[in-house]
Amino acid sequence: MSRTLALGLVFFGYQGGASAQPPNAHIGEGVPRDVRELYDKGLQYLAKTQTKNGDWTGGQQGPGITGLGLMVFLASGEDPNFGLYSNNVRRAVRSIISNQDRNTGYLGISMYHHGFAMLALAEAYGAVDDRYVWPAGKKPRSIGAALESAVRAAITSQKRNPLGAWRYSPNATDADTSVSGAVLVGLLAARNAGIEVPDDTINKGISYYTSMTASSGHVAYSGGLGGFDESLARISIGTLVYALARRKDLPQFKATVSYLVNNLESAGRSRMGGMEYQRYYQAQALFQGDVDAWKKWNKLLVQQLKAAQQADGSIPGQFGAEIGTSFSLLALALNYRFLPIYER
């Protein structure tokens, strides 16, 4: 089985409080009109295709997919409590929390889903008012309580894992850098939001990444599975976790950033997984690692998305239009920088 197919299976179907920066911080330029038009059309598509239950079911589905859609709305800059898409925000939050295992805190059908859903809750925490999320008379868990429970689940999963990282199942004893990236970014976002995440948890996660990063900047997939072949998605994930964990002094961070900067012309190709998945991580990695390089890459991204966006506002992707649209818009959302995770 190819890793491209494997990624689709394990990501989407495997069974087994901080304040945001003001828009345009650090860059000092207004958001271009074509970016706004792209994003607005994509938002309208996601709003139209969201179900009454708050999720998206046109392709693959689950809490992680719902989390990605939620972040697209939060990243738009619209007031999440009273703005144009506030009902979409509330439905997505309700969906994620309602599907959380109350005993374990586990969010989803794989740790991929858990990581992205945890990240979305962290971005919603402090921005979305719990008083407006649930219908009158219902008092389920708050966003903060659900996020704390999700963090504990991720920490428990890591403690079971001899590699100090994560794979598809919360009980896994092996690990890979794609799943681990989703979970680790979620934990770092939760910490940024004010949730307690032990230093030991972050240190073990970063240690796993340093062991998987070559001096060339390549990042391996899993122990012996995939080796150090080129994957701009994995290199970008490595760059991002080092940056968010404030480990930019590491030689591994410098190596991954250097590789990305020297391969900006590769923005339109992907050897593993969907192009939209790569763009999502590559945008954040370049922004965290080299803003000038991100500016150049972002211009290519806008051109590609303008050509790809359909009349209904969707952006096709390997895993379906709804997921492709969410990943692509989140890559574009660096132009706005309303999400706390996009701070530098």
PDB file of C-alpha atoms in Angstrom, residues 177 209-221 227-242 250-263 285:
ATOM      1  CA  THR A 177       5.851  12.008  12.662  1.00  0.00           C
ATOM      2  CA  TYR A 209      11.311  14.698  16.361  1.00  0.00           C
ATOM      3  CA  THR A 210      15.015  15.378  16.752  1.00  0.00           C
ATOM      4  CA  SER A 211      15.641  11.633  16.492  1.00  0.00           C
ATOM      5  CA  MET A 212      13.674  11.597  13.232  1.00  0.00           C
ATOM      6  CA  THR A 213      15.296  14.655  11.610  1.00  0.00           C
ATOM      7  CA  ALA A 214      18.376  14.239   9.420  1.00  0.00           C
ATOM      8  CA  SER A 215      21.104  16.866   9.049  1.00  0.00           C
ATOM      9  CA  SER A 216      19.775  17.437   5.518  1.00  0.00           C
ATOM     10  CA  GLY A 217      16.463  18.611   6.972  1.00  0.00           C
ATOM     11  CA  HIS A 218      14.546  15.531   5.876  1.00  0.00           C
ATOM     12  CA  VAL A 219      12.152  14.120   8.450  1.00  0.00           C
ATOM     13  CA  ALA A 220      11.522  10.389   8.559  1.00  0.00           C
ATOM     14  CA  TYR A 221       8.029   8.948   8.702  1.00  0.00           C
ATOM     15  CA  GLY A 227      13.088   6.506   5.878  1.00  0.00           C
ATOM     16  CA  PHE A 228      14.341   9.969   4.995  1.00  0.00           C
ATOM     17  CA  ASP A 229      12.728  10.323   1.576  1.00  0.00           C
ATOM     18  CA  GLU A 230      11.621  13.822   0.661  1.00  0.00           C
ATOM     19  CA  SER A 231       8.303  14.845   2.161  1.00  0.00           C
ATOM     20  CA  LEU A 232       7.715  18.573   2.341  1.00  0.00           C
ATOM     21  CA  ALA A 233       4.715  17.865   4.569  1.00  0.00           C
ATOM     22  CA  ARG A 234       6.824  16.085   7.200  1.00  0.00           C
ATOM     23  CA  ILE A 235       9.647  18.616   6.932  1.00  0.00           C
ATOM     24  CA  SER A 236       7.084  21.349   7.488  1.00  0.00           C
ATOM     25  CA  ILE A 237       5.590  19.545  10.488  1.00  0.00           C
ATOM     26  CA  GLY A 238       9.044  19.246  12.029  1.00  0.00           C
ATOM     27  CA  THR A 239       9.733  22.937  11.466  1.00  0.00           C
ATOM     28  CA  LEU A 240       6.412  23.886  13.019  1.00  0.00           C
ATOM     29  CA  VAL A 241       6.713  21.810  16.192  1.00  0.00           C
ATOM     30  CA  TYR A 242      10.253  23.072  16.827  1.00  0.00           C
ATOM     31  CA  LEU A 250      18.089  23.409  17.614  1.00  0.00           C
ATOM     32  CA  PRO A 251      20.193  22.436  14.585  1.00  0.00           C
ATOM     33  CA  GLN A 252      17.275  20.293  13.429  1.00  0.00           C
ATOM     34  CA  PHE A 253      15.054  23.377  13.195  1.00  0.00           C
ATOM     35  CA  LYS A 254      17.674  25.237  11.200  1.00  0.00           C
ATOM     36  CA  ALA A 255      18.042  22.260   8.872  1.00  0.00           C
ATOM     37  CA  THR A 256      14.319  21.911   8.179  1.00  0.00           C
ATOM     38  CA  VAL A 257      13.839  25.652   7.628  1.00  0.00           C
ATOM     39  CA  SER A 258      16.803  25.743   5.276  1.00  0.00           C
ATOM     40  CA  TYR A 259      15.382  22.864   3.247  1.00  0.00           C
ATOM     41  CA  LEU A 260      11.976  24.535   2.908  1.00  0.00           C
ATOM     42  CA  VAL A 261      13.460  27.902   1.947  1.00  0.00           C
ATOM     43  CA  ASN A 262      15.675  26.296  -0.667  1.00  0.00           C
ATOM     44  CA  ASN A 263      12.735  24.441  -2.180  1.00  0.00           C
ATOM     45  CA  ALA A 285       6.305  26.371   8.875  1.00  0.00           C
TER      46      ALA A 285
END
